[in-house]
PDB file of C-alpha atoms and ligand atoms in Angstrom:
ATOM      1  CA  MET A   1     -11.308 -39.157 -44.773  1.00  0.00           C
ATOM      2  CA  LYS A   2     -11.573 -35.352 -44.570  1.00  0.00           C
ATOM      3  CA  ILE A   3      -9.302 -33.267 -42.374  1.00  0.00           C
ATOM      4  CA  SER A   4     -11.000 -31.966 -39.262  1.00  0.00           C
ATOM      5  CA  LYS A   5     -10.207 -31.429 -35.554  1.00  0.00           C
ATOM      6  CA  GLY A   6      -8.622 -34.542 -34.068  1.00  0.00           C
ATOM      7  CA  LYS A   7      -7.274 -36.031 -37.364  1.00  0.00           C
ATOM      8  CA  VAL A   8      -3.596 -36.708 -37.829  1.00  0.00           C
ATOM      9  CA  VAL A   9      -2.418 -35.175 -41.149  1.00  0.00           C
ATOM     10  CA  SER A  10       0.668 -36.369 -43.024  1.00  0.00           C
ATOM     11  CA  MET A  11       1.784 -33.854 -45.708  1.00  0.00           C
ATOM     12  CA  HIS A  12       4.653 -32.775 -47.857  1.00  0.00           C
ATOM     13  CA  TYR A  13       5.165 -29.031 -47.913  1.00  0.00           C
ATOM     14  CA  ALA A  14       7.215 -26.308 -49.432  1.00  0.00           C
ATOM     15  CA  LEU A  15       7.239 -22.800 -47.955  1.00  0.00           C
ATOM     16  CA  THR A  16       8.287 -19.855 -50.079  1.00  0.00           C
ATOM     17  CA  ASP A  17       8.247 -16.108 -49.395  1.00  0.00           C
ATOM     18  CA  VAL A  18       6.801 -13.416 -51.682  1.00  0.00           C
ATOM     19  CA  THR A  19       9.957 -13.423 -53.799  1.00  0.00           C
ATOM     20  CA  GLY A  20       9.515 -17.251 -54.417  1.00  0.00           C
ATOM     21  CA  GLU A  21      12.556 -18.115 -52.370  1.00  0.00           C
ATOM     22  CA  VAL A  22      12.096 -21.509 -50.633  1.00  0.00           C
ATOM     23  CA  LEU A  23      12.380 -21.053 -46.765  1.00  0.00           C
ATOM     24  CA  ASP A  24      11.518 -24.541 -45.739  1.00  0.00           C
ATOM     25  CA  SER A  25      10.514 -27.834 -47.336  1.00  0.00           C
ATOM     26  CA  SER A  26       9.851 -31.492 -46.549  1.00  0.00           C
ATOM     27  CA  GLU A  27      11.512 -32.490 -49.863  1.00  0.00           C
ATOM     28  CA  GLY A  28      13.793 -35.443 -49.404  1.00  0.00           C
ATOM     29  CA  GLN A  29      12.502 -36.080 -45.900  1.00  0.00           C
ATOM     30  CA  ALA A  30       9.538 -37.976 -44.384  1.00  0.00           C
ATOM     31  CA  PRO A  31       6.323 -36.025 -44.530  1.00  0.00           C
ATOM     32  CA  LEU A  32       5.441 -33.775 -41.685  1.00  0.00           C
ATOM     33  CA  ASP A  33       2.690 -35.274 -39.351  1.00  0.00           C
ATOM     34  CA  TYR A  34       0.666 -32.993 -37.164  1.00  0.00           C
ATOM     35  CA  LEU A  35      -2.562 -33.149 -35.069  1.00  0.00           C
ATOM     36  CA  HIS A  36      -5.128 -30.927 -36.779  1.00  0.00           C
ATOM     37  CA  GLY A  37      -7.120 -28.326 -34.778  1.00  0.00           C
ATOM     38  CA  TYR A  38      -4.641 -28.015 -31.777  1.00  0.00           C
ATOM     39  CA  GLY A  39      -2.570 -25.061 -32.905  1.00  0.00           C
ATOM     40  CA  ASN A  40       0.465 -27.195 -33.772  1.00  0.00           C
ATOM     41  CA  ILE A  41       0.861 -25.387 -37.091  1.00  0.00           C
ATOM     42  CA  ILE A  42       0.076 -21.753 -37.982  1.00  0.00           C
ATOM     43  CA  ALA A  43      -3.593 -20.783 -37.941  1.00  0.00           C
ATOM     44  CA  GLY A  44      -3.792 -19.882 -41.614  1.00  0.00           C
ATOM     45  CA  LEU A  45      -2.503 -23.219 -42.676  1.00  0.00           C
ATOM     46  CA  GLU A  46      -4.914 -25.166 -40.430  1.00  0.00           C
ATOM     47  CA  LYS A  47      -7.758 -23.141 -42.086  1.00  0.00           C
ATOM     48  CA  ALA A  48      -6.540 -23.972 -45.629  1.00  0.00           C
ATOM     49  CA  LEU A  49      -6.321 -27.673 -44.833  1.00  0.00           C
ATOM     50  CA  GLU A  50      -9.760 -28.011 -43.208  1.00  0.00           C
ATOM     51  CA  ASP A  51     -11.927 -30.588 -45.253  1.00  0.00           C
ATOM     52  CA  LYS A  52      -9.068 -31.603 -47.497  1.00  0.00           C
ATOM     53  CA  GLU A  53      -8.323 -35.285 -48.189  1.00  0.00           C
ATOM     54  CA  ALA A  54      -5.442 -37.554 -48.808  1.00  0.00           C
ATOM     55  CA  GLY A  55      -4.117 -37.053 -52.401  1.00  0.00           C
ATOM     56  CA  GLU A  56      -5.192 -33.422 -52.660  1.00  0.00           C
ATOM     57  CA  LYS A  57      -2.638 -30.653 -53.517  1.00  0.00           C
ATOM     58  CA  LEU A  58      -3.212 -27.156 -52.609  1.00  0.00           C
ATOM     59  CA  LYS A  59      -1.524 -23.811 -52.468  1.00  0.00           C
ATOM     60  CA  ALA A  60      -2.178 -21.539 -49.527  1.00  0.00           C
ATOM     61  CA  VAL A  61      -1.073 -17.880 -49.288  1.00  0.00           C
ATOM     62  CA  ILE A  62      -1.098 -16.777 -45.728  1.00  0.00           C
ATOM     63  CA  PRO A  63      -0.922 -13.177 -44.452  1.00  0.00           C
ATOM     64  CA  PRO A  64       1.293 -12.507 -41.431  1.00  0.00           C
ATOM     65  CA  GLU A  65      -1.568 -12.129 -38.999  1.00  0.00           C
ATOM     66  CA  ASP A  66      -2.565 -15.773 -39.738  1.00  0.00           C
ATOM     67  CA  GLY A  67       1.109 -16.804 -39.835  1.00  0.00           C
ATOM     68  CA  TYR A  68       3.958 -15.771 -37.550  1.00  0.00           C
ATOM     69  CA  GLY A  69       2.442 -12.512 -36.584  1.00  0.00           C
ATOM     70  CA  ILE A  70       3.073  -8.785 -37.045  1.00  0.00           C
ATOM     71  CA  ARG A  71       6.364  -7.453 -35.930  1.00  0.00           C
ATOM     72  CA  GLU A  72       6.191  -5.611 -32.590  1.00  0.00           C
ATOM     73  CA  GLU A  73       8.921  -3.166 -31.673  1.00  0.00           C
ATOM     74  CA  ALA A  74       8.033  -3.799 -27.953  1.00  0.00           C
ATOM     75  CA  LEU A  75       9.486  -7.297 -28.484  1.00  0.00           C
ATOM     76  CA  VAL A  76      12.951  -5.842 -28.992  1.00  0.00           C
ATOM     77  CA  LYS A  77      14.596  -5.646 -25.650  1.00  0.00           C
ATOM     78  CA  ASN A  78      17.855  -4.384 -24.198  1.00  0.00           C
ATOM     79  CA  LEU A  79      19.240  -6.564 -21.533  1.00  0.00           C
ATOM     80  CA  PRO A  80      22.384  -6.204 -19.444  1.00  0.00           C
ATOM     81  CA  LEU A  81      25.045  -8.731 -20.495  1.00  0.00           C
ATOM     82  CA  SER A  82      25.329  -9.867 -16.870  1.00  0.00           C
ATOM     83  CA  SER A  83      21.799 -11.154 -16.983  1.00  0.00           C
ATOM     84  CA  PHE A  84      22.832 -13.997 -19.408  1.00  0.00           C
ATOM     85  CA  GLN A  85      23.819 -17.381 -17.860  1.00  0.00           C
ATOM     86  CA  SER A  86      26.825 -17.674 -20.161  1.00  0.00           C
ATOM     87  CA  PRO A  87      27.827 -14.092 -21.103  1.00  0.00           C
ATOM     88  CA  ASP A  88      30.890 -15.567 -23.079  1.00  0.00           C
ATOM     89  CA  GLU A  89      28.548 -17.304 -25.484  1.00  0.00           C
ATOM     90  CA  VAL A  90      26.413 -14.288 -26.366  1.00  0.00           C
ATOM     91  CA  GLU A  91      27.214 -13.392 -29.961  1.00  0.00           C
ATOM     92  CA  LEU A  92      25.498 -11.532 -32.795  1.00  0.00           C
ATOM     93  CA  GLY A  93      22.865 -13.743 -34.416  1.00  0.00           C
ATOM     94  CA  ALA A  94      22.772 -16.328 -31.582  1.00  0.00           C
ATOM     95  CA  GLN A  95      19.350 -17.656 -30.903  1.00  0.00           C
ATOM     96  CA  PHE A  96      17.902 -19.017 -27.728  1.00  0.00           C
ATOM     97  CA  GLN A  97      14.646 -19.844 -25.988  1.00  0.00           C
ATOM     98  CA  ALA A  98      13.508 -17.077 -23.758  1.00  0.00           C
ATOM     99  CA  GLU A  99      10.787 -17.386 -21.118  1.00  0.00           C
ATOM    100  CA  THR A 100       8.250 -14.607 -21.489  1.00  0.00           C
ATOM    101  CA  SER A 101       4.907 -13.871 -19.857  1.00  0.00           C
ATOM    102  CA  GLU A 102       3.373 -15.387 -23.116  1.00  0.00           C
ATOM    103  CA  GLY A 103       5.348 -18.663 -22.927  1.00  0.00           C
ATOM    104  CA  PRO A 104       8.679 -19.542 -24.459  1.00  0.00           C
ATOM    105  CA  ARG A 105       9.807 -17.541 -27.553  1.00  0.00           C
ATOM    106  CA  LEU A 106      12.737 -17.759 -29.898  1.00  0.00           C
ATOM    107  CA  ALA A 107      15.025 -14.780 -29.164  1.00  0.00           C
ATOM    108  CA  THR A 108      17.734 -13.579 -31.629  1.00  0.00           C
ATOM    109  CA  VAL A 109      20.674 -11.411 -30.570  1.00  0.00           C
ATOM    110  CA  THR A 110      20.640  -8.462 -32.924  1.00  0.00           C
ATOM    111  CA  LYS A 111      23.142  -6.067 -31.255  1.00  0.00           C
ATOM    112  CA  ILE A 112      25.864  -6.111 -28.529  1.00  0.00           C
ATOM    113  CA  GLU A 113      27.141  -2.793 -27.278  1.00  0.00           C
ATOM    114  CA  ASP A 114      29.378  -2.453 -24.210  1.00  0.00           C
ATOM    115  CA  LYS A 115      27.469  -4.414 -21.618  1.00  0.00           C
ATOM    116  CA  THR A 116      24.091  -4.280 -23.274  1.00  0.00           C
ATOM    117  CA  VAL A 117      22.618  -6.947 -25.410  1.00  0.00           C
ATOM    118  CA  THR A 118      19.693  -6.309 -27.740  1.00  0.00           C
ATOM    119  CA  VAL A 119      17.466  -9.367 -28.320  1.00  0.00           C
ATOM    120  CA  ASP A 120      14.526  -9.608 -30.791  1.00  0.00           C
ATOM    121  CA  LEU A 121      11.693 -11.741 -29.663  1.00  0.00           C
ATOM    122  CA  ASN A 122       9.779 -11.463 -32.858  1.00  0.00           C
ATOM    123  CA  HIS A 123       9.488 -14.662 -34.860  1.00  0.00           C
ATOM    124  CA  PRO A 124      12.053 -14.647 -37.677  1.00  0.00           C
ATOM    125  CA  LEU A 125       9.134 -14.975 -40.126  1.00  0.00           C
ATOM    126  CA  ALA A 126       6.959 -12.219 -38.546  1.00  0.00           C
ATOM    127  CA  ASP A 127       5.522  -9.700 -41.085  1.00  0.00           C
ATOM    128  CA  GLN A 128       5.972 -12.212 -43.915  1.00  0.00           C
ATOM    129  CA  THR A 129       3.272 -13.374 -46.325  1.00  0.00           C
ATOM    130  CA  LEU A 130       3.957 -17.118 -46.636  1.00  0.00           C
ATOM    131  CA  SER A 131       3.078 -19.296 -49.536  1.00  0.00           C
ATOM    132  CA  PHE A 132       2.653 -22.965 -48.946  1.00  0.00           C
ATOM    133  CA  ASP A 133       2.526 -25.765 -51.559  1.00  0.00           C
ATOM    134  CA  ILE A 134       0.964 -28.736 -49.790  1.00  0.00           C
ATOM    135  CA  ASP A 135       0.542 -32.357 -50.782  1.00  0.00           C
ATOM    136  CA  VAL A 136      -1.698 -34.172 -48.399  1.00  0.00           C
ATOM    137  CA  VAL A 137      -0.276 -37.695 -48.046  1.00  0.00           C
ATOM    138  CA  ASP A 138      -2.462 -39.206 -45.417  1.00  0.00           C
ATOM    139  CA  VAL A 139      -5.234 -38.494 -42.998  1.00  0.00           C
ATOM    140  CA  ARG A 140      -6.026 -40.678 -40.041  1.00  0.00           C
ATOM    141  CA  ASP A 141      -7.922 -40.597 -36.741  1.00  0.00           C
ATOM    142  CA  ALA A 142      -5.701 -39.610 -33.762  1.00  0.00           C
ATOM    143  CA  THR A 143      -5.289 -42.043 -30.959  1.00  0.00           C
ATOM    144  CA  GLU A 144      -6.761 -41.203 -27.533  1.00  0.00           C
ATOM    145  CA  GLU A 145      -3.296 -40.633 -26.218  1.00  0.00           C
ATOM    146  CA  GLU A 146      -2.559 -38.100 -28.982  1.00  0.00           C
ATOM    147  CA  LEU A 147      -5.845 -36.268 -28.387  1.00  0.00           C
ATOM    148  CA  ALA A 148      -4.973 -36.123 -24.623  1.00  0.00           C
ATOM    149  CA  HIS A 149      -1.531 -34.734 -25.273  1.00  0.00           C
ATOM    150  CA  GLY A 150      -2.574 -32.377 -28.097  1.00  0.00           C
ATOM    151  CA  HIS A 151       0.110 -33.488 -30.470  1.00  0.00           C
ATOM    152  CA  VAL A 152       1.033 -36.328 -32.695  1.00  0.00           C
ATOM    153  CA  HIS A 153       3.032 -39.326 -31.611  1.00  0.00           C
ATOM    154  CA  GLY A 154       5.564 -41.086 -33.906  1.00  0.00           C
ATOM    155  CA  PRO A 155       5.034 -44.692 -35.176  1.00  0.00           C
ATOM    156  CA  LYS A 156       6.642 -46.074 -32.006  1.00  0.00           C
ATOM    157  CA  GLY A 157       5.089 -43.560 -29.652  1.00  0.00           C
ATOM    158  CA  HIS A 158       7.268 -41.603 -27.370  1.00  0.00           C
ATOM    159  CA  GLY A 159       7.943 -41.785 -23.686  1.00  0.00           C
ATOM    160  CA  HIS A 160       6.200 -39.199 -21.683  1.00  0.00           C
TER     161      HIS A 160
HETATM  162 ZN1   ZN B 201       2.649 -36.792 -26.263  1.00  0.00          ZN
END
């Protein structure tokens, strides 16, 4: 069965940056399952996996525009410390989900000065060319429930 929109793909992966450093990998864990064609993984990786089958191995080199995007200085913001729910917990390097006009984004605290906190809403992997080594383990049809939700459900389903 070939990978196309509406298939659930199970794969092992290793993600490395341009220097060859491993950033993330499924090694030693269960393979990653995702619903293909619904934007659950980065666009460049979906493109590379299209039409592949179980048992295939592939390498995909993905430019930032098809990965986690180009860094935008406009996404670096200065906020008053008093605008944080728990000002005591704001520290350098802390990460939290921030609500933005484009939906939730991961924010990283990059500077704290007096009563002003600088947060960076760029994805930590923005601007990076990513190299994936993929091992396609399984491809199956999604269930109707998975298609309706737009994401994969575990072997026992989940309650929502
Ligand atoms: Zn669901």
